[in-house]
Short mmCIF file of C-alpha atoms in Angstrom, two decimals:
data_model
loop_
_atom_site.label_atom_id
_atom_site.label_comp_id
_atom_site.label_asym_id
_atom_site.label_seq_id
_atom_site.Cartn_x
_atom_site.Cartn_y
_atom_site.Cartn_z
CA MET A 334 75.94 106.26 -101.72
CA ASN A 335 75.66 108.84 -98.97
CA LEU A 336 79.14 110.00 -98.24
CA SER A 337 78.32 113.04 -96.29
CA ARG A 338 79.98 111.78 -93.27
CA ILE A 339 83.27 111.61 -94.83
CA GLU A 340 84.66 114.96 -95.35
CA SER A 341 88.28 113.99 -96.14
CA PRO A 342 89.23 113.16 -99.65
CA VAL A 343 91.83 110.51 -98.69
CA PHE A 344 89.09 108.58 -96.92
CA ARG A 345 86.40 108.94 -99.33
CA GLU A 346 88.58 106.98 -101.79
CA LYS A 347 88.51 104.13 -99.40
CA VAL A 348 84.74 103.29 -99.20
CA ILE A 349 84.07 99.72 -99.66
CA THR A 350 81.03 97.34 -99.07
CA ALA A 351 80.74 95.27 -95.93
CA GLU A 352 81.36 92.24 -97.95
CA GLN A 353 84.74 93.62 -99.26
CA ALA A 354 85.72 94.47 -95.56
CA ALA A 355 84.92 91.14 -94.36
CA SER A 356 87.03 89.55 -97.01
CA TYR A 357 90.29 90.86 -95.41
CA ILE A 358 89.30 88.91 -92.24
CA LYS A 359 91.08 85.35 -92.46
CA ASP A 360 90.81 82.35 -89.99
CA GLY A 361 92.94 82.49 -87.41
CA MET A 362 93.55 86.16 -87.17
CA THR A 363 93.34 88.43 -83.94
CA VAL A 364 90.54 90.84 -84.30
CA SER A 365 89.71 93.70 -82.12
CA VAL A 366 86.35 95.45 -81.82
CA PRO A 367 87.63 97.97 -79.17
CA HIS A 368 84.06 99.80 -78.20
CA PHE A 369 82.71 99.62 -74.73
CA ILE A 370 79.22 98.18 -74.72
CA CYS A 371 77.33 97.52 -77.90
CA TYR A 372 75.84 100.67 -79.24
CA ASP A 373 78.23 101.30 -81.86
CA SER A 374 79.80 98.00 -83.11
CA PRO A 375 80.45 97.66 -86.61
CA VAL A 376 77.48 95.63 -87.31
CA SER A 377 77.31 95.24 -91.04
CA THR A 378 80.89 94.13 -91.43
CA ALA A 379 80.36 91.57 -88.64
CA ARG A 380 77.15 90.23 -90.37
CA ALA A 381 79.01 90.05 -93.53
CA LEU A 382 81.92 87.82 -91.94
CA LEU A 383 79.12 85.79 -90.43
CA GLY A 384 77.69 85.22 -93.83
CA ARG A 385 80.97 83.69 -95.03
CA ARG A 386 80.93 81.24 -92.07
CA ASN A 387 77.46 80.30 -92.70
CA ALA A 388 78.31 79.48 -96.14
CA GLY A 389 80.69 76.90 -94.99
CA GLU A 390 84.07 78.83 -94.89
CA LYS A 391 86.00 78.04 -91.81
CA ILE A 392 86.61 81.31 -89.76
CA GLU A 393 87.56 81.30 -86.30
CA VAL A 394 89.18 84.47 -84.64
CA LYS A 395 90.79 85.58 -81.34
CA LEU A 396 88.48 88.37 -80.31
CA ILE A 397 89.78 91.35 -78.05
CA SER A 398 86.82 93.65 -77.14
CA ALA A 399 86.42 96.13 -74.27
CA ALA A 400 82.92 94.92 -73.07
CA SER A 401 79.80 93.48 -74.88
CA CYS A 402 79.40 93.96 -78.70
CA THR A 403 76.50 93.84 -80.80
CA PRO A 404 74.45 90.54 -80.63
CA VAL A 405 75.76 89.64 -84.21
CA ILE A 406 79.38 89.22 -82.60
CA ASP A 407 78.44 88.08 -78.87
CA GLU A 408 75.72 85.60 -79.95
CA ASP A 409 75.99 84.75 -83.74
CA TRP A 410 79.61 84.60 -83.99
CA THR A 411 79.82 82.43 -80.89
CA ASN A 412 76.94 79.94 -81.86
CA ALA A 413 78.67 79.70 -85.28
CA GLY A 414 81.88 78.78 -83.49
CA MET A 415 83.76 81.81 -84.89
CA ILE A 416 85.43 82.85 -81.60
CA LYS A 417 88.38 81.07 -80.63
CA SER A 418 89.04 83.27 -77.72
CA PHE A 419 87.46 86.35 -76.18
CA MET A 420 88.61 88.98 -73.59
CA PRO A 421 88.15 90.76 -71.34
CA TYR A 422 84.49 91.19 -70.29
CA THR A 423 81.03 90.21 -71.33
CA GLN A 424 77.85 91.52 -69.99
CA ALA A 425 74.59 91.86 -72.15
CA HIS A 426 74.64 88.55 -74.06
CA SER A 427 74.41 84.85 -72.88
CA GLY A 428 76.27 83.58 -75.94
CA VAL A 429 79.74 84.14 -74.78
CA ARG A 430 79.05 83.24 -71.19
CA LYS A 431 77.54 79.83 -72.34
CA SER A 432 80.71 79.03 -74.38
CA ALA A 433 83.08 80.19 -71.90
CA ASN A 434 81.58 77.79 -69.22
CA THR A 435 81.55 74.79 -71.83
CA ALA A 436 83.82 72.15 -70.61
CA GLU A 437 85.19 71.17 -74.05
CA GLY A 438 85.03 72.79 -77.24
CA GLY A 439 84.00 76.32 -76.07
CA LEU A 440 85.84 79.76 -76.59
CA ASN A 441 88.69 80.46 -74.31
CA PHE A 442 87.55 83.45 -71.99
CA MET A 443 90.41 85.46 -70.43
CA ASP A 444 89.15 87.35 -67.43
CA TYR A 445 91.33 90.44 -67.09
CA ARG A 446 90.68 93.74 -65.34
CA LEU A 447 89.50 96.30 -67.97
CA SER A 448 92.13 99.18 -67.21
CA MET A 449 95.05 96.82 -68.10
CA ILE A 450 94.19 95.56 -71.63
CA PRO A 451 95.53 98.73 -73.41
CA GLU A 452 98.88 98.11 -71.56
CA TYR A 453 98.87 94.48 -72.73
CA ILE A 454 98.15 95.77 -76.32
CA ARG A 455 100.83 98.21 -76.35
CA SER A 456 103.48 95.97 -74.85
CA GLY A 457 102.64 93.27 -77.38
CA TYR A 458 101.62 90.73 -74.60
CA LEU A 459 98.51 89.80 -76.52
CA GLY A 460 100.30 89.40 -79.71
CA ASP A 461 99.71 91.34 -83.03
CA ILE A 462 96.12 92.60 -83.65
CA ASP A 463 95.58 91.84 -87.49
CA VAL A 464 92.54 93.92 -88.27
CA ALA A 465 90.85 96.40 -86.04
CA LEU A 466 86.80 96.65 -86.62
CA VAL A 467 86.27 100.39 -85.53
CA SER A 468 82.97 102.28 -85.60
CA VAL A 469 82.99 106.00 -85.95
CA ALA A 470 80.40 108.79 -86.50
CA GLY A 471 82.11 110.57 -89.20
CA ILE A 472 85.50 111.89 -90.67
CA THR A 473 86.62 115.37 -90.53
CA GLU A 474 88.25 117.28 -93.64
CA ASP A 475 91.63 116.70 -92.11
CA GLY A 476 91.21 113.01 -91.58
CA LYS A 477 90.28 112.91 -87.69
CA LEU A 478 87.80 110.23 -86.58
CA LYS A 479 84.72 111.34 -84.90
CA PRO A 480 83.93 108.95 -82.08
CA SER A 481 80.20 107.51 -81.79
CA VAL A 482 79.12 106.56 -78.45
CA CYS A 483 81.70 104.83 -76.37
CA ALA A 484 85.44 105.02 -76.69
CA GLY A 485 86.65 101.71 -75.08
CA TYR A 486 90.26 100.92 -76.10
CA THR A 487 89.75 102.61 -79.63
CA GLN A 488 92.55 105.04 -79.92
CA THR A 489 95.15 102.31 -78.64
CA VAL A 490 93.71 99.62 -81.13
CA LEU A 491 94.03 102.20 -83.85
CA ASN A 492 97.66 102.96 -82.82
CA CYS A 493 98.52 99.41 -82.62
CA ALA A 494 96.59 97.15 -85.27
CA LYS A 495 98.28 96.32 -88.15
CA LYS A 496 95.39 97.10 -90.35
CA VAL A 497 92.00 98.90 -89.69
CA ILE A 498 88.47 98.75 -91.18
CA LEU A 499 86.23 101.72 -90.31
CA GLU A 500 82.34 101.34 -90.29
CA ILE A 501 80.12 104.63 -90.27
CA ASN A 502 76.55 104.01 -89.40
CA LEU A 503 74.60 106.99 -90.86
CA GLN A 504 72.26 106.44 -87.81
CA SER A 505 74.81 107.01 -85.17
CA SER A 506 75.17 110.47 -83.53
CA GLU A 507 77.53 112.66 -85.41
CA GLY A 508 77.59 115.19 -82.74
CA MET A 509 78.53 112.77 -79.76
CA TYR A 510 82.31 113.66 -80.71
CA ARG A 511 81.67 116.78 -78.46
CA LEU A 512 81.16 114.71 -75.34
CA HIS A 513 84.44 112.88 -75.68
CA ASP A 514 87.77 113.31 -74.20
CA VAL A 515 90.32 111.10 -76.00
CA TYR A 516 93.46 110.54 -74.26
CA GLU A 517 96.35 108.25 -74.79
CA PRO A 518 98.96 107.69 -72.22
CA GLY A 519 102.63 108.11 -73.15
CA ALA A 520 105.19 105.44 -73.61
CA ARG A 521 106.83 103.70 -70.57
CA PRO A 522 109.19 104.19 -69.07
CA GLY A 523 109.16 107.89 -68.48
CA ARG A 524 105.56 108.16 -68.91
CA GLN A 525 104.07 111.52 -67.64
CA PRO A 526 101.05 111.47 -65.06
CA ILE A 527 97.54 111.63 -66.28
CA PRO A 528 96.41 115.38 -65.74
CA ILE A 529 93.11 114.65 -63.99
CA THR A 530 92.72 116.12 -60.57
CA LYS A 531 88.91 116.41 -60.75
CA ALA A 532 86.18 114.56 -62.34
CA THR A 533 85.49 117.36 -64.76
CA ASP A 534 88.93 117.80 -66.01
CA VAL A 535 89.24 117.76 -69.89
CA ILE A 536 92.81 116.57 -70.88
CA GLY A 537 92.63 115.24 -74.57
CA SER A 538 90.89 115.71 -77.77
CA HIS A 539 87.33 115.06 -79.24
CA PHE A 540 88.75 112.96 -81.85
CA TYR A 541 90.61 109.79 -82.92
CA THR A 542 93.44 109.72 -85.17
CA CYS A 543 94.75 106.98 -87.43
CA ASP A 544 97.41 106.48 -90.07
CA PRO A 545 95.25 106.25 -93.56
CA ASP A 546 97.80 103.88 -94.98
CA LYS A 547 96.55 101.15 -92.60
CA VAL A 548 92.96 101.66 -93.30
CA LEU A 549 91.83 98.89 -95.60
CA GLY A 550 88.59 100.60 -96.13
CA VAL A 551 85.58 102.53 -94.86
CA VAL A 552 82.14 100.84 -94.74
CA ILE A 553 79.03 103.06 -94.91
CA THR A 554 75.73 101.49 -93.35
CA ASP A 555 72.36 102.81 -92.29
CA GLU A 556 71.12 100.32 -89.50
CA PRO A 557 69.23 101.02 -86.19
CA LEU A 558 71.75 101.06 -83.29
CA PHE A 559 71.47 98.18 -80.95
CA LEU A 560 70.57 100.15 -77.73
CA SER A 561 70.67 97.32 -75.12
CA PRO A 562 68.07 97.44 -72.28
CA MET A 563 68.97 98.69 -68.86
CA TRP A 564 70.87 96.30 -66.79
CA TYR A 565 67.76 95.72 -64.20
CA PRO A 566 64.08 95.63 -65.08
CA LEU A 567 63.08 97.85 -62.10
CA THR A 568 63.65 101.38 -61.22
CA ALA A 569 64.88 102.64 -57.95
CA ASP A 570 61.35 103.47 -57.15
CA ALA A 571 60.23 99.90 -57.47
CA ALA A 572 62.98 98.30 -55.71
CA PRO A 573 61.90 95.99 -53.00
CA PRO A 574 62.17 96.72 -49.37
CA GLU A 575 65.48 95.05 -48.69
CA VAL A 576 67.19 96.90 -51.44
CA LYS A 577 65.73 100.15 -50.07
CA GLN A 578 67.05 99.12 -46.60
CA ILE A 579 70.82 98.58 -48.08
CA ALA A 580 70.40 102.13 -49.59
CA LYS A 581 69.35 103.55 -46.37
CA ASN A 582 72.17 101.52 -44.10
CA PHE A 583 74.61 103.09 -46.69
CA VAL A 584 73.51 106.57 -46.57
CA ASP A 585 73.31 106.27 -42.83
CA PHE A 586 77.06 105.17 -42.89
CA LEU A 587 78.18 108.11 -45.02
CA GLN A 588 76.42 110.42 -42.85
CA ARG A 589 78.49 109.21 -39.94
CA GLU A 590 81.68 109.53 -41.97
CA VAL A 591 80.95 112.95 -42.68
CA ALA A 592 79.88 113.76 -38.96
CA GLU A 593 83.12 112.14 -37.52
CA GLY A 594 85.21 114.08 -40.05
CA ARG A 595 86.60 111.34 -42.26
CA MET A 596 84.47 112.77 -45.33
CA THR A 597 83.51 116.21 -46.41
CA GLU A 598 79.87 117.06 -46.94
CA LYS A 599 80.58 117.44 -50.73
CA LEU A 600 81.55 113.88 -51.30
CA PRO A 601 84.42 112.66 -53.53
CA PRO A 602 83.34 111.47 -57.02
CA ILE A 603 81.42 108.26 -57.10
CA GLN A 604 81.69 105.00 -59.18
CA THR A 605 78.75 102.41 -59.32
CA GLY A 606 78.35 99.21 -60.96
CA GLY A 607 75.33 98.15 -62.54
CA GLY A 608 72.18 97.02 -61.34
CA MET A 609 69.14 97.77 -59.28
CA VAL A 610 70.97 98.36 -55.82
CA ALA A 611 73.41 100.75 -57.28
CA GLY A 612 70.60 102.62 -58.66
CA THR A 613 68.53 102.53 -55.50
CA VAL A 614 71.65 103.64 -53.49
CA LEU A 615 72.33 106.60 -55.90
CA ARG A 616 68.78 107.88 -55.41
CA GLU A 617 69.07 107.81 -51.73
CA MET A 618 72.20 109.51 -51.68
CA GLY A 619 70.89 112.26 -53.90
CA LYS A 620 68.19 112.98 -51.32
CA HIS A 621 70.88 113.69 -48.59
CA PHE A 622 73.93 115.12 -50.38
CA LYS A 623 74.28 117.88 -52.72
CA GLY A 624 76.70 118.47 -55.85
CA MET A 625 77.54 115.00 -56.41
CA GLU A 626 79.80 114.18 -59.30
CA MET A 627 80.56 110.73 -60.75
CA TYR A 628 83.94 109.13 -62.23
CA THR A 629 82.57 105.78 -63.35
CA GLU A 630 83.01 103.08 -65.73
CA ALA A 631 79.35 102.88 -66.83
CA VAL A 632 76.58 105.30 -66.14
CA LEU A 633 73.20 104.05 -64.85
CA GLU A 634 69.58 104.98 -65.75
CA ASP A 635 69.06 106.45 -62.54
CA ALA A 636 72.28 108.57 -62.68
CA MET A 637 71.15 110.14 -65.96
CA ASP A 638 67.81 110.90 -64.31
CA MET A 639 69.65 112.59 -61.53
CA VAL A 640 71.59 114.69 -63.88
CA ARG A 641 68.55 115.86 -65.71
CA GLU A 642 66.80 116.68 -61.94
CA GLY A 643 69.99 118.43 -60.86
CA SER A 644 70.91 116.13 -58.14
CA ILE A 645 74.25 115.16 -59.93
CA ASP A 646 76.33 117.87 -61.35
CA PHE A 647 78.52 115.84 -63.50
CA ILE A 648 79.43 112.42 -64.90
CA SER A 649 82.62 111.14 -66.23
CA THR A 650 81.94 107.64 -67.73
CA ALA A 651 83.22 105.00 -70.34
CA GLY A 652 79.88 103.84 -71.37
CA PHE A 653 76.11 103.84 -70.84
CA GLY A 654 73.86 101.22 -69.01
CA CYS A 655 70.72 102.83 -69.79
CA ALA A 656 67.46 102.12 -71.12
CA GLY A 657 67.11 102.51 -74.85
CA ASP A 658 65.19 105.79 -74.62
CA THR A 659 67.57 107.42 -72.39
CA THR A 660 70.63 106.49 -74.74
CA ASP A 661 68.62 107.75 -77.66
CA HIS A 662 68.06 111.11 -76.19
CA ILE A 663 71.78 111.48 -75.35
CA LEU A 664 72.62 110.69 -78.72
CA LYS A 665 70.32 112.83 -80.49
CA HIS A 666 70.83 115.95 -78.31
CA PRO A 667 74.57 115.61 -77.07
CA GLU A 668 74.59 119.50 -76.94
CA GLU A 669 72.30 119.32 -74.04
CA TYR A 670 74.74 117.21 -72.03
CA GLU A 671 78.05 119.49 -72.67
CA GLY A 672 79.37 120.33 -69.19
CA LYS A 673 77.34 117.51 -67.65
CA LEU A 674 78.52 114.34 -69.37
CA MET A 675 81.99 113.25 -70.51
CA VAL A 676 82.84 110.05 -72.26
CA ARG A 677 86.42 108.89 -71.68
CA PRO A 678 88.55 105.80 -72.97
CA VAL A 679 88.11 102.84 -70.46
CA GLU A 680 91.96 103.09 -69.55
CA ILE A 681 91.21 106.44 -68.10
CA SER A 682 88.06 105.79 -66.38
CA ASN A 683 89.35 102.68 -64.82
CA ASN A 684 93.00 104.00 -64.38
CA PRO A 685 94.48 103.30 -60.99
CA GLU A 686 96.56 106.45 -60.83
CA VAL A 687 93.30 108.68 -61.31
CA ILE A 688 91.13 106.42 -59.06
CA ARG A 689 93.71 106.92 -56.21
CA ARG A 690 94.13 110.77 -56.86
CA LEU A 691 90.25 111.48 -56.69
CA GLY A 692 89.56 109.36 -53.78
CA LEU A 693 86.56 107.76 -55.23
CA ILE A 694 83.58 106.36 -53.42
CA THR A 695 83.15 103.06 -55.11
CA MET A 696 79.88 100.97 -55.12
CA ASN A 697 79.78 97.43 -56.78
CA ASN A 698 77.81 94.46 -56.40
CA ILE A 699 79.06 91.02 -55.45
CA VAL A 700 78.14 87.35 -55.50
CA GLU A 701 79.06 86.54 -52.13
CA ALA A 702 81.74 87.50 -49.35
CA ASP A 703 83.12 85.29 -46.75
CA ILE A 704 83.56 86.02 -42.90
CA PHE A 705 86.94 87.35 -43.33
CA GLY A 706 86.12 89.97 -46.09
CA ASN A 707 87.07 87.96 -49.32
CA ILE A 708 84.92 88.70 -52.11
CA ASN A 709 83.56 86.68 -55.16
CA SER A 710 81.95 89.03 -57.71
CA SER A 711 82.17 87.00 -60.77
CA HIS A 712 81.38 83.33 -60.59
CA VAL A 713 78.57 81.09 -59.41
CA ASN A 714 79.53 77.99 -57.10
CA GLY A 715 83.20 78.64 -57.94
CA THR A 716 83.10 77.43 -61.48
CA SER A 717 80.65 79.12 -63.76
CA VAL A 718 81.63 82.88 -64.62
CA ILE A 719 78.76 85.25 -64.88
CA SER A 720 80.21 88.21 -66.89
CA GLY A 721 83.97 88.68 -65.45
CA ILE A 722 85.78 90.81 -63.29
CA GLY A 723 85.31 93.95 -65.41
CA GLY A 724 86.58 97.09 -63.72
CA ALA A 725 85.81 95.87 -60.10
CA LEU A 726 89.50 95.11 -59.33
CA ASP A 727 90.68 98.53 -60.73
CA PHE A 728 88.41 100.10 -58.12
CA ALA A 729 88.74 97.69 -55.54
CA GLN A 730 92.64 98.36 -54.85
CA ASN A 731 92.70 102.18 -55.59
CA ALA A 732 89.57 103.56 -54.20
CA GLY A 733 89.22 106.12 -51.44
CA LEU A 734 86.42 104.01 -50.02
CA PRO A 735 85.54 100.72 -51.77
CA CYS A 736 81.95 99.61 -51.04
CA TYR A 737 80.31 96.42 -51.93
CA PHE A 738 76.33 95.58 -51.99
CA THR A 739 74.56 92.18 -51.56
CA LEU A 740 71.29 90.99 -50.45
CA SER A 741 72.09 88.68 -47.33
CA THR A 742 70.58 85.76 -49.27
CA ALA A 743 69.74 84.57 -52.74
CA LYS A 744 67.35 82.20 -54.25
CA LYS A 745 64.60 83.00 -51.73
CA GLY A 746 66.80 82.28 -48.85
CA ALA A 747 68.40 79.17 -50.15
CA LEU A 748 71.70 80.61 -50.47
CA SER A 749 73.47 82.57 -48.13
CA CYS A 750 75.57 85.58 -49.58
CA ILE A 751 77.78 85.67 -46.46
CA VAL A 752 79.55 82.30 -46.31
CA PRO A 753 82.33 80.60 -44.31
CA SER A 754 84.54 80.57 -47.59
CA CYS A 755 84.11 81.89 -50.95
CA SER A 756 83.85 79.53 -53.86
CA HIS A 757 85.86 82.00 -55.90
CA ILE A 758 87.91 84.86 -54.71
CA ASP A 759 88.23 88.20 -56.93
CA ILE A 760 88.80 90.71 -54.26
CA THR A 761 90.89 89.58 -51.37
CA GLU A 762 90.53 90.62 -47.60
CA HIS A 763 93.63 92.71 -48.05
CA GLU A 764 91.54 95.38 -49.81
CA PRO A 765 89.92 97.15 -46.71
CA CYS A 766 86.43 97.70 -47.59
CA ILE A 767 82.75 98.33 -46.61
CA ILE A 768 80.24 95.49 -47.18
CA VAL A 769 76.48 96.27 -46.88
CA THR A 770 73.39 94.20 -46.68
CA GLU A 771 69.89 94.88 -45.62
CA TYR A 772 70.90 94.16 -42.01
CA GLY A 773 73.79 96.51 -41.60
CA VAL A 774 77.02 97.71 -42.58
CA ALA A 775 80.39 95.71 -42.08
CA ASP A 776 83.05 98.22 -41.73
CA LEU A 777 86.39 96.09 -42.31
CA ARG A 778 88.71 99.03 -42.10
CA ASN A 779 91.31 98.69 -39.47
CA LYS A 780 90.49 95.34 -38.39
CA SER A 781 92.07 91.97 -37.99
CA PRO A 782 90.42 88.72 -39.53
CA LYS A 783 89.15 87.81 -36.33
CA GLN A 784 87.60 91.34 -35.86
CA ARG A 785 86.21 91.14 -39.27
CA VAL A 786 84.30 88.10 -38.38
CA LYS A 787 82.27 89.85 -35.87
CA GLU A 788 81.32 92.64 -38.43
CA MET A 789 80.41 90.20 -40.96
CA LEU A 790 78.31 87.83 -38.93
CA ARG A 791 76.22 91.03 -38.16
CA ILE A 792 75.25 91.53 -41.44
CA ALA A 793 74.51 88.06 -42.39
CA HIS A 794 70.70 86.66 -42.70
CA PRO A 795 69.49 85.84 -39.26
CA ASP A 796 68.70 82.24 -40.54
CA TYR A 797 72.53 81.76 -41.48
CA ARG A 798 73.96 83.68 -38.44
CA PRO A 799 74.08 80.87 -36.02
CA MET A 800 75.56 78.65 -38.52
CA LEU A 801 78.17 80.98 -39.49
CA LYS A 802 79.02 81.63 -35.74
CA ASP A 803 79.22 77.83 -35.00
CA TYR A 804 81.71 77.43 -37.98
CA TYR A 805 83.86 80.13 -36.84
CA GLU A 806 83.83 79.01 -32.95
CA ARG A 807 84.84 75.49 -34.13
CA ALA A 808 87.61 76.84 -36.50
CA LEU A 809 88.92 78.92 -33.77
CA GLU A 810 89.11 75.90 -31.34
CA ALA A 811 90.52 73.41 -34.06
CA CYS A 812 93.31 76.08 -34.85
CA GLY A 813 94.56 76.13 -31.36
CA PRO A 814 96.02 78.89 -29.42
CA ASP A 815 98.98 79.59 -31.69
CA LYS A 816 97.87 79.05 -35.10
CA ALA A 817 94.29 81.12 -35.35
CA HIS A 818 95.27 84.47 -37.07
CA THR A 819 92.66 83.54 -39.92
CA PRO A 820 90.74 80.34 -38.41
CA VAL A 821 89.50 78.35 -41.07
CA LEU A 822 88.26 74.57 -40.94
CA LEU A 823 90.31 73.08 -43.95
CA GLU A 824 87.94 69.84 -44.07
CA GLU A 825 84.96 72.13 -44.33
CA LEU A 826 85.98 74.57 -47.16
CA GLY A 827 83.39 74.43 -49.86
CA THR A 828 80.74 72.61 -47.79
CA TRP A 829 78.10 75.10 -47.85
CA HIS A 830 78.29 75.38 -51.72
CA ILE A 831 78.38 71.46 -51.83
CA ARG A 832 75.12 71.40 -49.92
CA ALA A 833 73.54 73.95 -52.17
CA ARG A 834 74.70 72.00 -55.22
CA ASP A 835 73.32 68.68 -53.83
CA ASN A 836 70.16 69.86 -51.67
CA GLY A 837 69.27 73.03 -53.32
CA SER A 838 69.92 75.10 -50.21
CA MET A 839 72.81 76.07 -47.94
CA LEU A 840 70.64 75.71 -44.78
CA SER A 841 71.86 72.73 -42.65
CA THR A 842 69.57 69.63 -42.72
CA ASP A 843 70.97 68.49 -39.24
#
């Protein structure tokens, strides 16, 4: 067995097989796989546990993750009925999503904002974590653990779990630790401020720590990493005209903000969600703004290209949403990214304190927005979860300039993404924001609900604009002169979504 990644004599004595590791996990336990995105999940131990289930043993666990795990967990464990509950977010795999949307017998999906899970773990709100399955790239002579790809909630879980199983994949990048900045906030009350005042600040360690006495064993494996595909199939250059127009509209808006003195020419750090729109917007920004930096939850393919090209100076991230070859290059050549790329725990990348201090420009996708500026970013037709809120709420409530992108319609025009009332609300009208479609920018700052309606009508698709205007005017009249702060027609709430469900389109048949 290759023990070259374990320099510590103490941990060398703890090497076990994946089957031995899996034997420690029992039915009903709470298990944490705390990594963010699936590159470095403990796949061998996960597969060994699946083997026990396939052999007929009853195994059902409560799973605390940080985002998508390996397909062995997200797909195979779910399909085998091994996950009783799951939190807080899933992106890459459909198994969790399908089970979460099952009326009876599916898993219980708890959709919490990402930054809060470590606080809930430390506070005991989630109960005990019986076993943590943690991937590391190696162990130093003095027992420090080398992070692999993404930190997630790893240090918090190492501190709080009753027992820990470590897995070292010999194909993981042993040098990635040099890009990590591991930092764990202190205890409450009396916690000290997180000492980040700019995106490039280094505040922690390159390594995790763990009490050896709680480590049940170390599994050595040699398997190809699961380098997930990028979040969207097209590059920014191949984006359709409507998406390119969104990018142009947004850059025009930013240039006005600079010209009118509300923003400096060197922009505040940027956060983006996933998707082709965000990548296209970043590319357009790079043509007009220099010295850009990012302080984000996950980094896009386009952003990494822009680092190599020199149009983005620095990226602080919690994870990677890049194509496999890009991630593979980072893992094989981490030294090329020192001073350009930093990997932080999700609690720090999404921390409200830091987000507010840095004054981020945040750019995220949405499913729909209503005429008052309420936003749905997680559900279809109000009932079916897509992936979860993720970090969107962390950024919405604390960013210097929260911005949201959507095409004005979906399903070839059958659905309007600007509606009288959202079918589900994640981000409320009380978080002043910018909403951008291919038809313009709705600036909802410093506006009452009725003033926001005018902004939202302007960016709606022309096919739906008259319908939205008609709804609003009838609502205004029905509310009367003294009850119209936020004019709504209660009897028509949800009618657009019902029409789409029944007829396949929100367009009126009258």
